[in-house]
JSON list of C-alpha atoms in Angstrom, two decimals:
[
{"chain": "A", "resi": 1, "resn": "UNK", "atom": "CA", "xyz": [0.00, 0.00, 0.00]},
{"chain": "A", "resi": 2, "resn": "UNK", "atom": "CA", "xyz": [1.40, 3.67, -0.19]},
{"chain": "A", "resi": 3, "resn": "UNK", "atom": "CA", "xyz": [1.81, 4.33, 2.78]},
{"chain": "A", "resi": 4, "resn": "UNK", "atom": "CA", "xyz": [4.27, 7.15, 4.06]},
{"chain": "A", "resi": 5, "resn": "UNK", "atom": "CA", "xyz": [7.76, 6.26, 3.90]},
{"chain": "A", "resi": 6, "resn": "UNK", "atom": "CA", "xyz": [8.42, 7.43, 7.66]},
{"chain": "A", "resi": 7, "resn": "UNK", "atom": "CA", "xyz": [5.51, 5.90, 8.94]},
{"chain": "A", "resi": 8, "resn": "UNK", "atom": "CA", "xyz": [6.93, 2.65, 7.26]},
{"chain": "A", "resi": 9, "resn": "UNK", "atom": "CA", "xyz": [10.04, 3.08, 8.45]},
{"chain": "A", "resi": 10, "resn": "UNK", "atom": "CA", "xyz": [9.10, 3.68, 11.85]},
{"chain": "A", "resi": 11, "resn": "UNK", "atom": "CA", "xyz": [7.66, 0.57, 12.39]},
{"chain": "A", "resi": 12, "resn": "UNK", "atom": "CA", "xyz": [9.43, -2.06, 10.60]},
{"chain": "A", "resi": 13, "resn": "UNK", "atom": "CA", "xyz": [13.15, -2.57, 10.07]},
{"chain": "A", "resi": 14, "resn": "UNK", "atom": "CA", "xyz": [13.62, -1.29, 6.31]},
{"chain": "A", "resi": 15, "resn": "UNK", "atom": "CA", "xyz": [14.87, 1.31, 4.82]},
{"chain": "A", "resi": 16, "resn": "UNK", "atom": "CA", "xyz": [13.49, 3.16, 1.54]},
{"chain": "A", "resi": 17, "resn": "UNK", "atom": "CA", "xyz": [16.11, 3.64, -0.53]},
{"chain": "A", "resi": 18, "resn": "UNK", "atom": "CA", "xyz": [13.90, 4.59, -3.67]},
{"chain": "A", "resi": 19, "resn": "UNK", "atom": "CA", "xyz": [10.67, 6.38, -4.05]},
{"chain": "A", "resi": 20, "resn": "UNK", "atom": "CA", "xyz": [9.90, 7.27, -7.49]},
{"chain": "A", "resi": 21, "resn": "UNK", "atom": "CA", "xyz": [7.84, 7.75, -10.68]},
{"chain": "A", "resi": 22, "resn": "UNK", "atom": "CA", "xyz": [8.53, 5.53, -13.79]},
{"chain": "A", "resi": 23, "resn": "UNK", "atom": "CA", "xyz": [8.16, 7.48, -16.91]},
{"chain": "A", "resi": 24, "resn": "UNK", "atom": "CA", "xyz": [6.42, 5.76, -19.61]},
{"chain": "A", "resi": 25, "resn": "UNK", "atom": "CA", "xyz": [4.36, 3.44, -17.16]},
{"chain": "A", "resi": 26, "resn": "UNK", "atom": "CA", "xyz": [0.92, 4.90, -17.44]},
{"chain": "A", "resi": 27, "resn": "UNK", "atom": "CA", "xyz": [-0.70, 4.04, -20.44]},
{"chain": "A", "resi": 28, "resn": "UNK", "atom": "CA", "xyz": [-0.60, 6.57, -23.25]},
{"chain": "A", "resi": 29, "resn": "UNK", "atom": "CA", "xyz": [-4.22, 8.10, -24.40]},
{"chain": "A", "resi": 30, "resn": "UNK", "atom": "CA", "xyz": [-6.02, 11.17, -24.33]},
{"chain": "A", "resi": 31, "resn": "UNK", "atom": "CA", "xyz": [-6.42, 10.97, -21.02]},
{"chain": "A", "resi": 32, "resn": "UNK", "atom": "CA", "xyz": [-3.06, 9.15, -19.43]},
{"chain": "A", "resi": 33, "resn": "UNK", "atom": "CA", "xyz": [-3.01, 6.61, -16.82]},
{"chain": "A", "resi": 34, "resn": "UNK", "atom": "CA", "xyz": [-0.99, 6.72, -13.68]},
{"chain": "A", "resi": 35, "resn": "UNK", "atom": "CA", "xyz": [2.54, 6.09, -13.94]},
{"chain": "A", "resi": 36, "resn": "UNK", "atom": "CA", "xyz": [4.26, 3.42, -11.42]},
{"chain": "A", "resi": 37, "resn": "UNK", "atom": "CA", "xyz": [5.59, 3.48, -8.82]},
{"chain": "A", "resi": 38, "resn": "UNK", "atom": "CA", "xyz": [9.05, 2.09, -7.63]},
{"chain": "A", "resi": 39, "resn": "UNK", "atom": "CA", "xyz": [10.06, 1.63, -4.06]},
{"chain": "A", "resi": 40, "resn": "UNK", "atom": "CA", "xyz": [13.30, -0.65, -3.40]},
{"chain": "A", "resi": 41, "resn": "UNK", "atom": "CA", "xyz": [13.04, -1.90, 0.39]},
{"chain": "A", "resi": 42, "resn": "UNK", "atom": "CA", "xyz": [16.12, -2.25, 1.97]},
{"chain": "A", "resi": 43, "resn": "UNK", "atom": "CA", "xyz": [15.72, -4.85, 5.16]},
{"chain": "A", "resi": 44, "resn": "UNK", "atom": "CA", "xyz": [17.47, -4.38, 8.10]},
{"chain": "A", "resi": 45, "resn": "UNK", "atom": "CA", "xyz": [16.98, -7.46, 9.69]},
{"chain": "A", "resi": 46, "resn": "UNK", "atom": "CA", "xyz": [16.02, -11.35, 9.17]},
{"chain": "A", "resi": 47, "resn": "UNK", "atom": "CA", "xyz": [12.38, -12.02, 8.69]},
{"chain": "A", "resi": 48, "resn": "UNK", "atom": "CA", "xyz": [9.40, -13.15, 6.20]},
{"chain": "A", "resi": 49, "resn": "UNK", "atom": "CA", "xyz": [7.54, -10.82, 3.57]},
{"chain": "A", "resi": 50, "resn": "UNK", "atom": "CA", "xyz": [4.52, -11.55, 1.94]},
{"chain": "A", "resi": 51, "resn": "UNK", "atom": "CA", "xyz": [3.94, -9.66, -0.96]},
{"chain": "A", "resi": 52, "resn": "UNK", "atom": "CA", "xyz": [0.16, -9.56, -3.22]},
{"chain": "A", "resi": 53, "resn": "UNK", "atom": "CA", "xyz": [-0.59, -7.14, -6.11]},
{"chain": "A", "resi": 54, "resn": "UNK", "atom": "CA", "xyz": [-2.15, -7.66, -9.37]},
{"chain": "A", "resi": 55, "resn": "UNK", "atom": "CA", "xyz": [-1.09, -7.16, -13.22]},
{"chain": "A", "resi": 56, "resn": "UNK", "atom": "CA", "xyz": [2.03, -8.82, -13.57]},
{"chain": "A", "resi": 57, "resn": "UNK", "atom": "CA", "xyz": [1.32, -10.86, -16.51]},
{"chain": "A", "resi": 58, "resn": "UNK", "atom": "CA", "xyz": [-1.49, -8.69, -18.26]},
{"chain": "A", "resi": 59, "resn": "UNK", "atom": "CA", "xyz": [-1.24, -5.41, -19.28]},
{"chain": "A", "resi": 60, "resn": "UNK", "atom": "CA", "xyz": [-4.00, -3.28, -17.27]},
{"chain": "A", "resi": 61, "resn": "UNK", "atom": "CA", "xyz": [-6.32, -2.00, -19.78]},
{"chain": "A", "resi": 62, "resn": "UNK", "atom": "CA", "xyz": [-5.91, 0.46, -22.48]},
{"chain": "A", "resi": 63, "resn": "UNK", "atom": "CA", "xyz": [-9.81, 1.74, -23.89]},
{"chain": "A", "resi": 64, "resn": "UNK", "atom": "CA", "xyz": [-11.30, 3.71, -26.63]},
{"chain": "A", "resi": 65, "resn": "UNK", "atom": "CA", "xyz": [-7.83, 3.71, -28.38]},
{"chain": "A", "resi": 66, "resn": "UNK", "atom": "CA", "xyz": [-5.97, 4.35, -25.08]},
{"chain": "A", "resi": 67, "resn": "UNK", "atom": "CA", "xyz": [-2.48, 2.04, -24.88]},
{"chain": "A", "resi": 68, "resn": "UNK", "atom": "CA", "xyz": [-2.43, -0.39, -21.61]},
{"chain": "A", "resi": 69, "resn": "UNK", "atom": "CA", "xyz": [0.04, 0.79, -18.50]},
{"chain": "A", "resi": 70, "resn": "UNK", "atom": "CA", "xyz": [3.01, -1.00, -17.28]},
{"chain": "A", "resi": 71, "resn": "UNK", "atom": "CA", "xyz": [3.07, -4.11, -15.78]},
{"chain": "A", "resi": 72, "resn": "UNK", "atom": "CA", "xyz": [4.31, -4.72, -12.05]},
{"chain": "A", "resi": 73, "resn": "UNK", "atom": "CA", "xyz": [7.77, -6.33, -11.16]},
{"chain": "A", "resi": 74, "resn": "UNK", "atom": "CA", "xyz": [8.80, -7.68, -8.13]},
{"chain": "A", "resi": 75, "resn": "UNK", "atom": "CA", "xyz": [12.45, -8.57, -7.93]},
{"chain": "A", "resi": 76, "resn": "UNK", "atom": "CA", "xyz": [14.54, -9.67, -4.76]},
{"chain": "A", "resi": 77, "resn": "UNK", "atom": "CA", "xyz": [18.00, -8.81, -4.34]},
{"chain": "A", "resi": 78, "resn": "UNK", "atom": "CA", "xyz": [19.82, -11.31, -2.13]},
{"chain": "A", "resi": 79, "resn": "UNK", "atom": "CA", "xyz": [22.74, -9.67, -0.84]},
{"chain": "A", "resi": 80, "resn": "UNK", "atom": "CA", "xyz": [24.98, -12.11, -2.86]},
{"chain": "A", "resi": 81, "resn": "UNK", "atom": "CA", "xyz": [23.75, -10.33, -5.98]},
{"chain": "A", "resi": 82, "resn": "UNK", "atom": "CA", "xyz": [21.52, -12.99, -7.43]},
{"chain": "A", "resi": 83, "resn": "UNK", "atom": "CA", "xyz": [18.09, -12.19, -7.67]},
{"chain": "A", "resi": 84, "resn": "UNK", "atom": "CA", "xyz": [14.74, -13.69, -7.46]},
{"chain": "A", "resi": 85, "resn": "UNK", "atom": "CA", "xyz": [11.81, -12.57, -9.28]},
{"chain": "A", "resi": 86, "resn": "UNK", "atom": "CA", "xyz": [8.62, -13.25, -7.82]},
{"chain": "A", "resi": 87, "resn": "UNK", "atom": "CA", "xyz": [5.10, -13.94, -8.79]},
{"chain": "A", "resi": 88, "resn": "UNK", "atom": "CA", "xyz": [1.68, -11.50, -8.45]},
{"chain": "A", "resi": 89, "resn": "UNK", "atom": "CA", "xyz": [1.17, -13.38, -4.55]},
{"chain": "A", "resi": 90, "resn": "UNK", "atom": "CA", "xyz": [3.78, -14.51, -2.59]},
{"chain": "A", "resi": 91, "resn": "UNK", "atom": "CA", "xyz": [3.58, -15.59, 1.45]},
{"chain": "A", "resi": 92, "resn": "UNK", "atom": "CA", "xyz": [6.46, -15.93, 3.85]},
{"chain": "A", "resi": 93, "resn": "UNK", "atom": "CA", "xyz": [9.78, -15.23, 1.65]},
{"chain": "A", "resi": 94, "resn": "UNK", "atom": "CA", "xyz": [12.24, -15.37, 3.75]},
{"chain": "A", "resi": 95, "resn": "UNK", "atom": "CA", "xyz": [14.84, -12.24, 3.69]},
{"chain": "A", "resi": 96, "resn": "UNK", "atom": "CA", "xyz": [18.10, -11.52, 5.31]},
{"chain": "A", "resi": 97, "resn": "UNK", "atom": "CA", "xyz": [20.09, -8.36, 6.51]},
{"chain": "A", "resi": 98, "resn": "UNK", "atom": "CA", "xyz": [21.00, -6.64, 3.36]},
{"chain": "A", "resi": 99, "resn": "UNK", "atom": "CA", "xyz": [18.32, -7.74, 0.80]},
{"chain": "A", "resi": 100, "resn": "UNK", "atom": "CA", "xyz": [16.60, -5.43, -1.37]},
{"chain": "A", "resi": 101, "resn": "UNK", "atom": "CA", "xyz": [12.93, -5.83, -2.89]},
{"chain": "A", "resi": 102, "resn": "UNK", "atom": "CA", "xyz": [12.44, -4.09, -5.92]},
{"chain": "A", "resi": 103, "resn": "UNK", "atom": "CA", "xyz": [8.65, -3.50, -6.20]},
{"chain": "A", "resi": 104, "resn": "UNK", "atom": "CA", "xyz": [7.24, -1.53, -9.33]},
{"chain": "A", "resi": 105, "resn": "UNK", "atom": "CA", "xyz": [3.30, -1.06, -8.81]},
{"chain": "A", "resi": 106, "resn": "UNK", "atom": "CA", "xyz": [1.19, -1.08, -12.34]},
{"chain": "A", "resi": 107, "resn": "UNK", "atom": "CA", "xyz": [0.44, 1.62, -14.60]},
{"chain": "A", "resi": 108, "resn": "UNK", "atom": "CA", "xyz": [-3.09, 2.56, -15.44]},
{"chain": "A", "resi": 109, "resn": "UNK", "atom": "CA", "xyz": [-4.35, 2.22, -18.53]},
{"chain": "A", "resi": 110, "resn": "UNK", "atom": "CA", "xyz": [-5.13, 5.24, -21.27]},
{"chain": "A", "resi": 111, "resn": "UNK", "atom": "CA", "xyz": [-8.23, 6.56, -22.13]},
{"chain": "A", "resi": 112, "resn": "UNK", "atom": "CA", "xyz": [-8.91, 7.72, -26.11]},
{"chain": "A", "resi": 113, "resn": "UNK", "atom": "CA", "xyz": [-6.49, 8.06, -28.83]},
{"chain": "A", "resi": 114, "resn": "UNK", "atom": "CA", "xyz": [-3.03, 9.83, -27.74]},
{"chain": "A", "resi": 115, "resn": "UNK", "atom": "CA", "xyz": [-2.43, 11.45, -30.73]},
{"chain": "A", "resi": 116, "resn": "UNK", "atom": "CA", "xyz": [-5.97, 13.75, -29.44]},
{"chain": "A", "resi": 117, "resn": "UNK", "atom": "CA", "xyz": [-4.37, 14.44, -26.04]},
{"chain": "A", "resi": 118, "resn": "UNK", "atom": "CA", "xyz": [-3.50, 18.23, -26.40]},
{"chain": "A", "resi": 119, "resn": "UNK", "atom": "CA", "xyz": [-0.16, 19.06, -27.36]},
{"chain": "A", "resi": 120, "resn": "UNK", "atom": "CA", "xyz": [0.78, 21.44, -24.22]},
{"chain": "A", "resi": 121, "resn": "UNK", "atom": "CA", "xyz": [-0.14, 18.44, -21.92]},
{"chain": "A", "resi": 122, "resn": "UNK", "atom": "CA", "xyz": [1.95, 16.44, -23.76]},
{"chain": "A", "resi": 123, "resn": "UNK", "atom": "CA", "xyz": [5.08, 18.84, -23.83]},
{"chain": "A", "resi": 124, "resn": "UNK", "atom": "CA", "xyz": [4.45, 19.35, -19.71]},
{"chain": "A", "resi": 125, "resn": "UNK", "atom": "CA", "xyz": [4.53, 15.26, -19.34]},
{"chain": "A", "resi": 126, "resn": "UNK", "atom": "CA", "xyz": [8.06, 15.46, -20.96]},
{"chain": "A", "resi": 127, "resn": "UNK", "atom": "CA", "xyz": [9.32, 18.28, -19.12]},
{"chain": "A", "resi": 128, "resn": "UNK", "atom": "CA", "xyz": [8.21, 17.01, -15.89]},
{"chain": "A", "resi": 129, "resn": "UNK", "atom": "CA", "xyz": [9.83, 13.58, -16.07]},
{"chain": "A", "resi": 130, "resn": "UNK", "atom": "CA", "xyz": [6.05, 11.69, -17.23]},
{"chain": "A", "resi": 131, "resn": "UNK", "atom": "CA", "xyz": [7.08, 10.37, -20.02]},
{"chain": "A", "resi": 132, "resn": "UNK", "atom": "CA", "xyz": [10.25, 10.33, -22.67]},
{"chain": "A", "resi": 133, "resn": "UNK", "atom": "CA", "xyz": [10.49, 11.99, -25.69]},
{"chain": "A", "resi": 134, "resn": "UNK", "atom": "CA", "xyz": [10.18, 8.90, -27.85]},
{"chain": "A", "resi": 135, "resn": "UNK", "atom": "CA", "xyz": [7.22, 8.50, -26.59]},
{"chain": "A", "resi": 136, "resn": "UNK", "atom": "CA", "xyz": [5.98, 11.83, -27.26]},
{"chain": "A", "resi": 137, "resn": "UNK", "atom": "CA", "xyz": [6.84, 11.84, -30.60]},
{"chain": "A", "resi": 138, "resn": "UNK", "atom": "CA", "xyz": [5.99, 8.05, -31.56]},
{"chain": "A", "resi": 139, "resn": "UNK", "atom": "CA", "xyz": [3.19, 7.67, -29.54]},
{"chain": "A", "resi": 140, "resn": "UNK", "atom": "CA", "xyz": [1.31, 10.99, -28.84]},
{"chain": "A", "resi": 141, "resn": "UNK", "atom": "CA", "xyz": [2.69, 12.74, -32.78]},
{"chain": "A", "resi": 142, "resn": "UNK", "atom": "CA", "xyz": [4.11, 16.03, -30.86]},
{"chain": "A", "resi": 143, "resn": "UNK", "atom": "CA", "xyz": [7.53, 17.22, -32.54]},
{"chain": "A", "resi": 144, "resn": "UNK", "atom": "CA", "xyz": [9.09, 19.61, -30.35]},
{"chain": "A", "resi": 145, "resn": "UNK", "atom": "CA", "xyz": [12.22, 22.52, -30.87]},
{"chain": "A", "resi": 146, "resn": "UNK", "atom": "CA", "xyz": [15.58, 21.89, -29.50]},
{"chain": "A", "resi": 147, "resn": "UNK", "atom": "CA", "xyz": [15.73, 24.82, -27.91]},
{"chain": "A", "resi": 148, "resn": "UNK", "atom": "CA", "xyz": [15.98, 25.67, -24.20]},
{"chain": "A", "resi": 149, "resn": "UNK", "atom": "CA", "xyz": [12.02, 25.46, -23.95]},
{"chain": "A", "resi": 150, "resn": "UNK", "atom": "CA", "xyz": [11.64, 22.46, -25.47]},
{"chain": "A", "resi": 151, "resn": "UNK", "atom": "CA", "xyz": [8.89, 24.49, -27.51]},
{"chain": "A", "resi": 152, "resn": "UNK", "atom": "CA", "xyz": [6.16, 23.04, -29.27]},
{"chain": "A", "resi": 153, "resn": "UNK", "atom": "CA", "xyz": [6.97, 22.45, -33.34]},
{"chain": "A", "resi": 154, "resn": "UNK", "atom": "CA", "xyz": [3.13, 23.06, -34.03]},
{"chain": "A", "resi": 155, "resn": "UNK", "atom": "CA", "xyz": [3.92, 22.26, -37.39]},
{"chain": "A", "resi": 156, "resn": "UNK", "atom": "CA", "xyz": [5.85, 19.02, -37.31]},
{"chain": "A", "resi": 157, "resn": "UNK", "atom": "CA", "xyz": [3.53, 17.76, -34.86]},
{"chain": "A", "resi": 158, "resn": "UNK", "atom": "CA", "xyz": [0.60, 18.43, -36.79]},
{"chain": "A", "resi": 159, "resn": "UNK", "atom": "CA", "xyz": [1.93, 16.36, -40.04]},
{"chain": "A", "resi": 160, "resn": "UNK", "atom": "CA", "xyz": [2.67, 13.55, -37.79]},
{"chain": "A", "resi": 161, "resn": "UNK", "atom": "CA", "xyz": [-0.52, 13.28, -36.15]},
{"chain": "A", "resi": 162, "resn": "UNK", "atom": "CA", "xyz": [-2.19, 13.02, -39.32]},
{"chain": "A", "resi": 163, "resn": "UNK", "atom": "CA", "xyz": [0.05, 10.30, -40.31]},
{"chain": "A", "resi": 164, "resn": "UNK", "atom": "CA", "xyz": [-0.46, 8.66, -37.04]},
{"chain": "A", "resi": 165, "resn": "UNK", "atom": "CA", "xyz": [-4.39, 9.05, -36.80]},
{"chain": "A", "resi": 166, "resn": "UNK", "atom": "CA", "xyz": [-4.42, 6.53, -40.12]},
{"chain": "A", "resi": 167, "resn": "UNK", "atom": "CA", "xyz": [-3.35, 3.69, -37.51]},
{"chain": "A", "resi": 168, "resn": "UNK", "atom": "CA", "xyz": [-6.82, 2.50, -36.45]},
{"chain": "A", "resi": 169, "resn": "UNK", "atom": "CA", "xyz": [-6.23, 1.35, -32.62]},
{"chain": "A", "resi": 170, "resn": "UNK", "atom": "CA", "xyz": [-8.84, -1.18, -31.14]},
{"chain": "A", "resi": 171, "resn": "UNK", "atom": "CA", "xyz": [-11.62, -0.29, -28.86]},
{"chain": "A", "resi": 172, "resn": "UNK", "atom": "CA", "xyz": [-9.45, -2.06, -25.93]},
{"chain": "A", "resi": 173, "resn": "UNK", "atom": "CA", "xyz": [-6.00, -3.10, -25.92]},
{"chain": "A", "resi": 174, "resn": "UNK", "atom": "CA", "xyz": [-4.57, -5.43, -24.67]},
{"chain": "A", "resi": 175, "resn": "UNK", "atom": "CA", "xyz": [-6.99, -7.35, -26.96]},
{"chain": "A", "resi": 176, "resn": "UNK", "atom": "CA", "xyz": [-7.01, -10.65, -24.73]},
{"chain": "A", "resi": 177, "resn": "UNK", "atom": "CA", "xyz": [-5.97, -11.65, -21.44]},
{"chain": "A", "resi": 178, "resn": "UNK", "atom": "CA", "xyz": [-2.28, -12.70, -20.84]},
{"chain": "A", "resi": 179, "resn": "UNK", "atom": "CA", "xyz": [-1.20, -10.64, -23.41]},
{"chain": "A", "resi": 180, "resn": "UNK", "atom": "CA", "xyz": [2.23, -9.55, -22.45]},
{"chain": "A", "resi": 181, "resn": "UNK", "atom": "CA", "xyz": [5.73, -11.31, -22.31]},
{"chain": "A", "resi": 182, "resn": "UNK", "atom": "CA", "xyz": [6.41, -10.51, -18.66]},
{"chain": "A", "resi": 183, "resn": "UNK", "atom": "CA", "xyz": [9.10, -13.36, -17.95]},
{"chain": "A", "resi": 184, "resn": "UNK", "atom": "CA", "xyz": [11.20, -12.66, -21.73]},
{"chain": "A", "resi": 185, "resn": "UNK", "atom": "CA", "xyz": [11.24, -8.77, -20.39]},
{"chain": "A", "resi": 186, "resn": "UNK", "atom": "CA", "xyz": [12.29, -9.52, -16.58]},
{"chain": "A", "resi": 187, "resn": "UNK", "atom": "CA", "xyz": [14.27, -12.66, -16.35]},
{"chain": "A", "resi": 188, "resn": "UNK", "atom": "CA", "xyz": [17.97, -12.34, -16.78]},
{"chain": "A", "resi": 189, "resn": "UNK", "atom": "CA", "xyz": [20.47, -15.17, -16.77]},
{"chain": "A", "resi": 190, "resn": "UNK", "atom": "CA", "xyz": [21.41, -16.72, -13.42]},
{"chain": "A", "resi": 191, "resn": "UNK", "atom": "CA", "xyz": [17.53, -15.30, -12.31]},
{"chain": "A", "resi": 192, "resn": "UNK", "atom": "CA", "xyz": [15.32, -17.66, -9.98]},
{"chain": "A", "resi": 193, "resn": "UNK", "atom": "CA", "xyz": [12.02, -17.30, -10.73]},
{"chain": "A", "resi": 194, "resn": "UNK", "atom": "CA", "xyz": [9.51, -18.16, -7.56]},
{"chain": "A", "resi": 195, "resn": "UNK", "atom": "CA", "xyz": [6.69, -19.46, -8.55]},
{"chain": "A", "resi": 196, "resn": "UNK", "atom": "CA", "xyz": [4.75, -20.49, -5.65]},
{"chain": "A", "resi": 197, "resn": "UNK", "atom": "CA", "xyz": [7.13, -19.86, -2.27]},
{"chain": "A", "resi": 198, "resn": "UNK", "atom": "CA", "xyz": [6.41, -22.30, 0.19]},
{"chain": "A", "resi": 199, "resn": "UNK", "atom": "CA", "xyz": [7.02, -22.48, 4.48]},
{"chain": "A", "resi": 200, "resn": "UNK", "atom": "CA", "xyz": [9.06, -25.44, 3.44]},
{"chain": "A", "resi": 201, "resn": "UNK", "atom": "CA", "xyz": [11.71, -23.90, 1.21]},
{"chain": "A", "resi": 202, "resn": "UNK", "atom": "CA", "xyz": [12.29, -21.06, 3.55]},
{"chain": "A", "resi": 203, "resn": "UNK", "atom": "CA", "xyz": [12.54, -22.86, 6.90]},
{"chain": "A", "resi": 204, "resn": "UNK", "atom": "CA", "xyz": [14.31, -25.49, 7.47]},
{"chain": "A", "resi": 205, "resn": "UNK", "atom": "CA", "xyz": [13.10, -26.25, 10.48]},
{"chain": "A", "resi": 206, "resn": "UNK", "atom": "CA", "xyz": [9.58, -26.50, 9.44]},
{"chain": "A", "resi": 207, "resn": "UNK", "atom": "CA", "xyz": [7.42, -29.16, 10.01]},
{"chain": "A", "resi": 208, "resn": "UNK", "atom": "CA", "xyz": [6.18, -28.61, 6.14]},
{"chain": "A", "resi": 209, "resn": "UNK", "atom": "CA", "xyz": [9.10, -30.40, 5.12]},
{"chain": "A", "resi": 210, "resn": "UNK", "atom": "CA", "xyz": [7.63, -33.81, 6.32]}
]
């Protein structure tokens, strides 16, 4: 949940190391979805996480021509510098002093066609740290000056939109469940992926293990 990062700290034995945006999360549209959110979790002692969230495998949805948001990603960082990436729900992972979770929430998904999301916007979202500027000019159409401003290239962006409009986007995109390539995005060699964590593989002194 998002809560404060004092109040978390406060209470538990972590330490935030990272609280931040990710550009190009939220889906593209007229209207944009929320970008994620990453927040690495450094733990300060030995214990047991459990971690549950949603859209880690499918895109959430993009409609009326909007583009779906980011998925989430859940990676552990074992101190030894492997790392284990973990599935939507997880109980009881057992962590050590020095670990790091990774944890990048989802994106919303965009409403309407980007290419009709006013050009201003779109030039704020780039100045602000929202999105990049390929996606501003491959996804949205707006060209803009390289100048100190960043100013808007009304013409340029104009000529691209209209070449961009002739792309016909579906009604809702991802067009079926399980759409995305999650595990050929995240894994890298020497990962572990965790599919189902159980008691048993974290204690060895559990009575699972019989």
């Amino acid at each position: 949940m998002n809560v404060p990062n004092e109040f978390i700290e406060s209470y538990f034995p972590v330490r935030i190391e990272c609280y931040e945006s990710v550009p190009d999360t939220g889906g593209p549209g007229l209207h944009r979805g929320g970008n994620a959110m990453k927040v690495d979790y450094r733990f300060l002692a030995a214990g047991v996480v459990s971690v549950h969230d949603d859209r880690w495998l499918t895109y959430p949805w993009g409609v009326r021509g909007g583009l779906p948001g980011g998925r989430s990603v859940k990676t552990l960082e074992r101190k030894d510098g492997s790392r284990e990436l973990l599935p939507s729900k997880c109980d009881r992972i057992r962590v050590e002093v020095g670990d790091v979770l990774l944890f990048q929430t989802w994106g919303g998904g965009g409403w309407g066609n980007p290419v009709d999301r006013d050009a201003e916007l779109v030039r704020r979202n780039l100045r602000d740290g929202w999105i990049s500027e390929e996606s501003a000019r491959t996804i949205f159409g707006v060209v803009l000056n390289d100048d100190f401003e960043r100013t808007l290239d009304t013409s340029a962006t104009e000529k691209l939109r209209s070449e961009l409009r002739a792309f016909k986007r579906p009604m809702v995109d991802p067009t079926e469940p399980a759409a995305g390539k999650w595990i050929e995005q995240n894994i890298r060699p020497g990962d572990r992926f965790i599919e189902a964590p159980t008691i048993a593989e974290h204690f060895s002194d559990s009575k699972a293990e019989t």
